CSV table of C-alpha atoms in Angstrom, one decimal:
chain,number,residue,atom,x,y,z
A,1,MET,CA,16.4,-4.6,-0.1
A,2,SER,CA,14.1,-5.5,2.8
A,3,VAL,CA,10.4,-6.2,2.9
A,4,ASP,CA,8.1,-7.4,5.7
A,5,ARG,CA,5.9,-9.9,3.8
A,6,VAL,CA,6.7,-11.4,0.4
A,7,GLY,CA,3.3,-11.4,-1.2
A,8,GLY,CA,0.2,-10.5,0.7
A,9,MET,CA,-2.7,-8.2,0.3
A,10,GLY,CA,-1.3,-4.9,1.6
A,11,GLY,CA,-0.3,-2.1,-0.7
A,12,VAL,CA,3.0,-1.7,1.1
A,13,GLU,CA,4.0,-5.3,0.3
A,14,ARG,CA,2.8,-5.2,-3.3
A,15,MET,CA,4.4,-1.9,-3.9
A,16,SER,CA,7.7,-3.0,-2.4
A,17,ILE,CA,7.9,-6.2,-4.4
A,18,GLU,CA,6.9,-4.4,-7.6
A,19,MET,CA,9.7,-1.9,-7.1
A,20,GLY,CA,12.2,-4.8,-6.5
A,21,ARG,CA,11.0,-6.4,-9.7
A,22,ARG,CA,11.4,-3.1,-11.7
A,23,LEU,CA,14.9,-2.4,-10.4
A,24,SER,CA,15.9,-5.9,-11.3
A,25,ALA,CA,14.5,-5.6,-14.8
A,26,ARG,CA,16.7,-2.5,-15.2
A,27,GLY,CA,19.8,-4.6,-14.6
A,28,HIS,CA,20.4,-4.1,-10.8
A,29,ARG,CA,21.2,-7.0,-8.6
A,30,VAL,CA,18.5,-7.1,-5.9
A,31,ASP,CA,19.2,-9.3,-2.8
A,32,LEU,CA,16.0,-9.6,-0.7
A,33,VAL,CA,15.6,-9.9,3.1
A,34,TYR,CA,12.1,-10.7,4.2
A,35,ARG,CA,10.2,-11.8,7.4
A,36,GLU,CA,7.3,-13.8,6.0
A,37,ALA,CA,6.5,-15.3,2.6
A,38,VAL,CA,2.9,-15.5,1.6
A,39,TRP,CA,3.1,-16.0,-2.1
A,40,PRO,CA,6.2,-16.8,-4.2
A,41,VAL,CA,6.3,-13.5,-6.1
A,42,ALA,CA,10.0,-12.5,-5.6
A,43,GLU,CA,11.4,-14.4,-8.6
A,44,PHE,CA,13.3,-11.2,-9.5
A,45,ALA,CA,15.6,-11.5,-6.4
A,46,ALA,CA,19.2,-12.7,-7.0
A,47,SER,CA,19.1,-14.1,-3.4
A,48,MET,CA,16.5,-14.3,-0.6
A,49,THR,CA,17.3,-14.3,3.1
A,50,HIS,CA,14.6,-15.1,5.7
A,51,SER,CA,14.7,-13.3,9.0
A,52,ASN,CA,12.2,-13.6,11.9
A,53,ASP,CA,13.6,-10.5,13.5
A,54,LEU,CA,12.5,-7.6,11.3
A,55,ASP,CA,10.9,-6.2,14.5
A,56,GLY,CA,12.2,-2.7,14.9
A,57,ARG,CA,14.6,-2.9,17.9
A,58,LEU,CA,16.0,0.4,16.8
A,59,GLU,CA,17.1,1.8,20.1
A,60,HIS,CA,19.7,-1.0,20.5
A,61,PRO,CA,20.8,-2.1,17.0
A,62,LEU,CA,23.7,-4.1,18.3
A,63,ARG,CA,21.3,-6.2,20.4
A,64,ALA,CA,19.5,-7.1,17.2
A,65,VAL,CA,22.6,-8.5,15.5
A,66,ARG,CA,22.1,-11.9,17.1
A,67,GLY,CA,18.5,-12.3,15.8
A,68,MET,CA,19.4,-10.7,12.5
A,69,ALA,CA,22.6,-12.6,12.0
A,70,PRO,CA,21.6,-14.5,8.8
A,71,ALA,CA,20.4,-11.3,7.2
A,72,VAL,CA,23.3,-9.2,8.3
A,73,LEU,CA,25.9,-11.8,7.3
A,74,ALA,CA,24.2,-12.2,3.9
A,75,GLY,CA,24.4,-8.4,3.5
A,76,VAL,CA,28.1,-8.4,4.3
A,77,ARG,CA,28.7,-11.3,1.9
A,78,HIS,CA,26.8,-9.6,-1.0
A,79,ALA,CA,28.5,-6.2,-0.4
A,80,PRO,CA,25.6,-4.0,-1.7
A,81,ASP,CA,26.1,-0.5,-2.9
A,82,VAL,CA,23.0,0.6,-0.9
A,83,VAL,CA,20.5,-0.9,1.5
A,84,TYR,CA,16.9,-0.1,0.5
A,85,VAL,CA,14.4,-0.7,3.3
A,86,ASN,CA,10.6,-0.4,2.9
A,87,ARG,CA,9.7,0.1,6.6
A,88,PHE,CA,11.3,2.3,9.2
A,89,GLU,CA,11.2,-0.7,11.5
A,90,ASP,CA,13.5,-2.6,9.1
A,91,LEU,CA,16.4,-0.3,10.1
A,92,SER,CA,16.9,-2.9,12.8
A,93,PHE,CA,18.4,-5.0,10.0
A,94,ALA,CA,20.0,-2.1,8.0
A,95,LEU,CA,21.7,-0.3,10.9
A,96,PRO,CA,23.9,-3.3,12.0
A,97,LEU,CA,24.9,-3.8,8.4
A,98,HIS,CA,25.8,-0.1,8.1
A,99,MET,CA,27.8,-0.2,11.3
A,100,LEU,CA,29.8,-3.2,10.1
A,101,THR,CA,30.4,-2.2,6.5
A,102,GLY,CA,29.5,1.5,6.1
A,103,VAL,CA,27.0,0.8,3.4
A,104,PRO,CA,24.5,3.7,3.0
A,105,ILE,CA,20.8,3.2,3.6
A,106,VAL,CA,17.7,4.5,1.8
A,107,CYS,CA,14.5,4.2,3.9
A,108,HIS,CA,11.1,4.3,2.1
A,109,TRP,CA,8.3,5.5,4.2
A,110,HIS,CA,4.9,4.0,3.2
A,111,TYR,CA,3.3,5.3,6.4
A,112,PHE,CA,4.1,7.1,9.7
A,113,SER,CA,5.2,4.4,12.1
A,114,GLY,CA,4.9,6.5,15.3
A,115,HIS,CA,8.6,6.7,16.0
A,116,THR,CA,9.8,10.0,17.4
A,117,ARG,CA,13.2,11.7,17.7
A,118,ILE,CA,14.7,9.4,15.2
A,119,GLU,CA,18.2,10.9,14.9
A,120,LEU,CA,20.0,8.1,16.7
A,121,LYS,CA,17.7,5.5,15.1
A,122,SER,CA,18.5,6.6,11.5
A,123,ARG,CA,22.3,6.9,11.5
A,124,GLY,CA,23.5,5.8,8.1
A,125,VAL,CA,20.3,6.8,6.3
A,126,LYS,CA,21.4,8.9,3.4
A,127,ALA,CA,17.8,9.6,2.2
A,128,PHE,CA,14.2,9.0,3.1
A,129,ILE,CA,11.5,8.5,0.5
A,130,SER,CA,7.9,9.4,1.4
A,131,VAL,CA,4.8,8.3,-0.6
A,132,SER,CA,3.1,11.6,0.0
A,133,GLN,CA,3.8,15.1,1.3
A,134,ALA,CA,1.4,14.6,4.1
A,135,THR,CA,3.4,11.6,5.4
A,136,ALA,CA,6.7,13.5,5.0
A,137,ASP,CA,5.2,16.4,7.0
A,138,GLU,CA,4.1,14.0,9.7
A,139,TRP,CA,7.7,12.6,10.0
A,140,VAL,CA,9.1,16.1,10.1
A,141,ALA,CA,6.7,17.3,12.8
A,142,LYS,CA,6.6,14.2,15.0
A,143,GLY,CA,9.9,12.4,14.1
A,144,ASN,CA,12.0,15.6,14.1
A,145,VAL,CA,13.4,14.7,10.6
A,146,ASP,CA,15.2,17.3,8.6
A,147,PRO,CA,13.0,17.9,5.5
A,148,ARG,CA,16.0,18.2,3.3
A,149,ARG,CA,16.6,14.5,3.7
A,150,ILE,CA,13.2,13.6,2.3
A,151,GLU,CA,12.2,12.9,-1.3
A,152,VAL,CA,8.4,12.7,-1.9
A,153,ILE,CA,7.7,10.1,-4.6
A,154,PRO,CA,4.1,9.0,-5.0
A,155,ASN,CA,3.4,5.3,-5.5
A,156,GLY,CA,2.8,4.1,-9.1
A,157,ILE,CA,1.1,1.4,-10.9
A,158,ASN,CA,1.3,-0.1,-14.4
A,159,THR,CA,-2.0,1.1,-15.9
A,160,ARG,CA,-1.8,-1.7,-18.5
A,161,ASP,CA,-2.5,-4.0,-15.6
A,162,PHE,CA,-5.6,-2.0,-14.6
A,163,PRO,CA,-7.3,-1.1,-17.9
A,164,VAL,CA,-10.7,0.6,-18.2
A,165,THR,CA,-13.3,-2.0,-17.6
A,166,ASP,CA,-15.5,-2.6,-20.7
A,167,GLY,CA,-18.8,-4.6,-20.9
A,168,PRO,CA,-17.3,-8.0,-21.6
A,169,ALA,CA,-14.7,-7.7,-18.8
A,170,ARG,CA,-17.4,-6.7,-16.4
A,171,THR,CA,-19.5,-9.6,-17.4
A,172,THR,CA,-16.6,-12.1,-17.1
A,173,ALA,CA,-15.6,-10.7,-13.7
A,174,ARG,CA,-19.1,-11.0,-12.3
A,175,GLU,CA,-19.4,-14.6,-13.6
A,176,ARG,CA,-16.2,-15.5,-11.9
A,177,LEU,CA,-17.4,-14.0,-8.6
A,178,GLY,CA,-20.9,-15.3,-8.8
A,179,ILE,CA,-22.5,-11.8,-9.0
A,180,ARG,CA,-25.8,-11.2,-10.8
A,181,PRO,CA,-25.4,-8.9,-13.8
A,182,ASP,CA,-27.9,-6.3,-12.7
A,183,ALA,CA,-26.7,-5.7,-9.1
A,184,PHE,CA,-25.0,-2.5,-8.0
A,185,ILE,CA,-21.6,-3.5,-6.4
A,186,VAL,CA,-19.6,-1.3,-4.0
A,187,ASN,CA,-16.0,-2.5,-3.6
A,188,TYR,CA,-13.6,-2.2,-0.7
A,189,CYS,CA,-10.2,-3.9,-1.2
A,190,GLY,CA,-7.6,-4.0,1.6
A,191,ARG,CA,-6.9,-5.1,5.1
A,192,VAL,CA,-10.0,-5.4,7.4
A,193,SER,CA,-8.6,-3.3,10.2
A,194,THR,CA,-9.6,-0.4,12.4
A,195,GLU,CA,-7.2,2.1,10.7
A,196,LYS,CA,-8.8,1.2,7.4
A,197,GLY,CA,-12.2,2.2,8.9
A,198,VAL,CA,-14.0,-0.9,7.7
A,199,ASP,CA,-16.4,-0.6,10.6
A,200,VAL,CA,-17.4,2.8,9.4
A,201,LEU,CA,-18.2,1.3,6.0
A,202,VAL,CA,-20.2,-1.5,7.5
A,203,ASP,CA,-22.2,1.0,9.6
A,204,ALA,CA,-22.8,3.2,6.5
A,205,TRP,CA,-24.1,0.1,4.6
A,206,GLU,CA,-26.4,-0.9,7.4
A,207,ARG,CA,-27.8,2.7,7.5
A,208,LEU,CA,-28.6,2.5,3.8
A,209,ALA,CA,-30.7,-0.6,4.2
A,210,LEU,CA,-30.6,-1.4,0.5
A,211,PRO,CA,-32.3,-4.5,-0.9
A,212,PRO,CA,-29.5,-7.2,-0.8
A,213,GLU,CA,-30.8,-8.8,-4.0
A,214,THR,CA,-29.7,-5.9,-6.1
A,215,HIS,CA,-27.2,-4.1,-4.0
A,216,ARG,CA,-24.0,-5.7,-2.6
A,217,LEU,CA,-21.0,-4.5,-0.6
A,218,MET,CA,-18.0,-6.6,-1.6
A,219,ILE,CA,-15.2,-6.5,1.1
A,220,VAL,CA,-12.1,-8.1,-0.2
A,221,GLY,CA,-9.3,-8.7,2.3
A,222,VAL,CA,-10.5,-11.3,4.9
A,223,SER,CA,-7.6,-13.2,6.4
A,224,GLN,CA,-6.9,-15.1,9.6
A,225,GLU,CA,-3.2,-14.4,9.4
A,226,TRP,CA,-3.3,-10.9,10.8
A,227,ASP,CA,-2.3,-10.1,14.4
A,228,GLU,CA,-4.7,-11.1,17.1
A,229,ALA,CA,-6.4,-7.7,17.5
A,230,THR,CA,-6.9,-7.2,13.8
A,231,THR,CA,-8.3,-10.7,13.4
A,232,ALA,CA,-10.7,-10.2,16.3
A,233,TYR,CA,-11.9,-6.8,14.8
A,234,GLN,CA,-12.5,-8.5,11.5
A,235,ASN,CA,-14.4,-11.5,12.9
A,236,ALA,CA,-16.6,-9.2,15.0
A,237,LEU,CA,-17.6,-7.3,11.9
A,238,ILE,CA,-18.4,-10.4,10.0
A,239,ALA,CA,-20.4,-11.8,13.0
A,240,ARG,CA,-22.8,-8.7,12.7
A,241,ASN,CA,-24.3,-10.4,9.6
A,242,VAL,CA,-25.3,-7.1,8.0
A,243,PRO,CA,-27.4,-7.9,4.9
A,244,GLY,CA,-25.9,-7.4,1.5
A,245,ILE,CA,-22.2,-7.7,2.5
A,246,ASP,CA,-20.0,-10.3,0.8
A,247,TRP,CA,-16.8,-11.0,2.7
A,248,LEU,CA,-14.1,-12.2,0.3
A,249,PRO,CA,-10.6,-13.6,1.3
A,250,THR,CA,-7.4,-11.9,0.6
A,251,ARG,CA,-6.4,-12.6,-3.0
A,252,ALA,CA,-3.5,-11.9,-5.4
A,253,ASP,CA,-5.9,-10.9,-8.2
A,254,VAL,CA,-7.3,-7.5,-7.2
A,255,LEU,CA,-8.4,-6.6,-10.7
A,256,THR,CA,-11.3,-9.0,-11.0
A,257,PRO,CA,-13.3,-7.5,-8.0
A,258,LEU,CA,-12.6,-4.0,-9.4
A,259,GLN,CA,-13.9,-5.0,-12.9
A,260,ALA,CA,-17.1,-6.4,-11.2
A,261,ALA,CA,-17.8,-3.2,-9.2
A,262,ASP,CA,-19.7,0.0,-9.9
A,263,LEU,CA,-18.0,2.0,-7.1
A,264,ALA,CA,-14.9,1.8,-5.0
A,265,VAL,CA,-14.7,3.0,-1.4
A,266,LEU,CA,-11.7,3.6,0.9
A,267,PRO,CA,-13.0,4.6,4.4
A,268,SER,CA,-9.6,4.9,6.1
A,269,ARG,CA,-9.0,6.6,9.4
A,270,HIS,CA,-5.3,6.8,8.4
A,271,GLU,CA,-3.9,6.4,4.9
A,272,SER,CA,-0.6,7.7,3.7
A,273,PHE,CA,-1.3,7.2,0.0
A,274,GLY,CA,-4.2,4.9,-1.0
A,275,LEU,CA,-2.9,2.5,-3.6
A,276,ALA,CA,-6.3,0.7,-3.8
A,277,ILE,CA,-8.0,4.0,-4.9
A,278,VAL,CA,-5.4,4.6,-7.6
A,279,GLU,CA,-6.0,1.1,-9.0
A,280,ALA,CA,-9.8,1.6,-8.9
A,281,LEU,CA,-9.4,4.9,-10.7
A,282,SER,CA,-7.3,3.3,-13.4
A,283,THR,CA,-10.1,0.8,-14.2
A,284,GLY,CA,-12.4,3.8,-14.5
A,285,LEU,CA,-14.4,3.4,-11.3
A,286,PRO,CA,-15.8,6.4,-9.4
A,287,VAL,CA,-14.3,6.5,-6.0
A,288,ILE,CA,-15.2,7.7,-2.5
A,289,ALA,CA,-12.3,8.2,0.0
A,290,THR,CA,-11.8,9.9,3.3
A,291,ARG,CA,-10.3,13.3,3.9
A,292,THR,CA,-7.4,12.1,5.9
A,293,ASP,CA,-3.6,12.1,5.7
A,294,GLY,CA,-2.4,11.6,2.1
A,295,LEU,CA,-5.7,10.6,0.5
A,296,PRO,CA,-6.8,14.2,-0.6
A,297,GLU,CA,-3.3,14.5,-2.1
A,298,THR,CA,-3.8,11.2,-4.0
A,299,VAL,CA,-7.4,11.6,-5.1
A,300,ARG,CA,-7.3,15.3,-6.0
A,301,ASP,CA,-10.4,16.2,-8.0
A,302,GLN,CA,-11.0,12.6,-9.3
A,303,GLY,CA,-13.3,11.4,-6.6
A,304,VAL,CA,-15.5,12.3,-3.6
A,305,LEU,CA,-14.0,12.9,-0.2
A,306,VAL,CA,-15.8,12.5,3.1
A,307,GLU,CA,-14.8,12.9,6.7
A,308,PRO,CA,-13.3,9.9,8.4
A,309,ASP,CA,-15.4,8.2,11.1
A,310,SER,CA,-18.6,9.5,9.6
A,311,PRO,CA,-20.9,6.7,8.5
A,312,GLU,CA,-23.7,9.2,7.9
A,313,GLU,CA,-21.6,11.2,5.4
A,314,LEU,CA,-20.3,8.0,3.8
A,315,ALA,CA,-23.8,6.6,3.4
A,316,ALA,CA,-25.0,9.8,1.8
A,317,ALA,CA,-22.1,9.8,-0.7
A,318,ILE,CA,-22.8,6.1,-1.6
A,319,LYS,CA,-26.5,6.9,-2.0
A,320,ARG,CA,-25.8,9.8,-4.4
A,321,GLN,CA,-23.6,7.5,-6.5
A,322,LEU,CA,-26.5,5.0,-6.8
A,323,THR,CA,-28.4,7.6,-8.9
A,324,MET,CA,-25.6,8.4,-11.3
A,325,ASP,CA,-25.3,6.6,-14.6
A,326,ALA,CA,-22.0,5.0,-15.7
A,327,ASN,CA,-20.0,7.5,-17.9
A,328,ALA,CA,-17.5,5.9,-20.3
A,329,GLU,CA,-15.8,9.3,-21.0
A,330,ALA,CA,-15.4,9.9,-17.3
A,331,ALA,CA,-13.9,6.4,-16.9
A,332,ARG,CA,-11.4,7.0,-19.6
A,333,HIS,CA,-10.5,10.4,-18.0
A,334,ARG,CA,-9.8,8.7,-14.6
A,335,HIS,CA,-7.6,6.2,-16.3
A,336,LEU,CA,-5.6,8.9,-18.1
A,337,PHE,CA,-5.2,10.8,-14.8
A,338,VAL,CA,-3.6,7.8,-13.2
A,339,ASN,CA,-1.4,7.2,-16.2
A,340,GLN,CA,-0.1,10.7,-16.0
A,341,ALA,CA,0.1,11.1,-12.2
A,342,TYR,CA,1.0,7.7,-11.0
A,343,SER,CA,3.0,5.9,-13.6
A,344,ILE,CA,5.1,3.0,-12.3
A,345,GLU,CA,7.9,4.0,-14.7
A,346,ARG,CA,8.0,7.5,-13.3
A,347,MET,CA,8.1,6.2,-9.8
A,348,THR,CA,10.9,3.7,-10.7
A,349,ASP,CA,12.9,6.5,-12.3
A,350,ALA,CA,12.6,8.6,-9.2
A,351,VAL,CA,13.4,5.8,-6.7
A,352,GLU,CA,16.3,4.7,-8.9
A,353,ASP,CA,17.7,8.2,-8.9
A,354,VAL,CA,17.6,8.4,-5.1
A,355,LEU,CA,19.3,5.0,-4.8
A,356,TYR,CA,22.1,6.1,-7.3
A,357,ARG,CA,22.7,9.3,-5.4
A,358,SER,CA,22.9,7.5,-2.1
A,359,ALA,CA,25.0,4.5,-3.2
A,360,ARG,CA,28.6,4.1,-2.5
A,361,ARG,CA,29.6,4.0,-6.1
A,362,GLY,CA,27.0,6.4,-7.5
A,363,ARG,CA,25.4,6.2,-10.9
A,364,LYS,CA,26.9,3.8,-13.4
A,365,ARG,CA,28.3,5.5,-16.5
């Protein structure tokens, strides 16, 4: 199994690690290849191999062997039944291993990477998994992928980890974060980057001009460890000093900010699934998301959808929410929806089935 970052804020990293943990708990041996370790959350792995070269040199996989040598040699030594990669770019590790040993590959798409005409770049891939039909359709249209090779499996969460927020939990969360009990809190949780549309959210908040004493926008995901362009984008937004915005660093605990909030917003320009929105819905929060890529498919009728790149429409949607009273029954309904539609057990069952069908030895009897 390969992941880019062990730990970290992103939904891709957290989802990949959680799936590894789940597969291990079901008795599978999981050997992990990773590029970067942020937090030590891969205790499930039977072995861990670091590689600096999960960099997507797919056109010439043999040239990648030198940089990928530790990971490829570890793969040869462990003799896996299947290689499970969580980024299309990680085929730069999986393809040399397939060419040396014949081991089949399963590639999990968490987003469309922009690669086109991928036939030669995906030799050895028995199956692709896509987090949404929208993402699968994009790979078919732009990547020229045979749709019969794709399984659509939505991401899942353990709803016990994201219970409906009650009064005491809300009070405790606000005390931990230093938030006054009577303030209205809008939450964004994720990477502060242009594709996430955080600038649109900041513009919308500035348009609202709400009193900062009683209305706060909490942006969780500030980090200086992103690439240079993303870090510059983030720092420029912070430097605007828009009143009423709290910029919080990336954190492993994403539940506490959700429990402290009254509304969750995901203003993405591009979003294949929207794990942050599912987690917010599970805690009972009303949500606003953008009508882009896989988000309408994920949110369905459980939240408000606005056009991406429209601070006017986003501001209007937030303003409408300010006048709506909290509804305990609606909160429980959102949690039930997530439990039925996005169960981590259902996702694990589906991923495990694809891995079994693709593996050299098939399903154990």
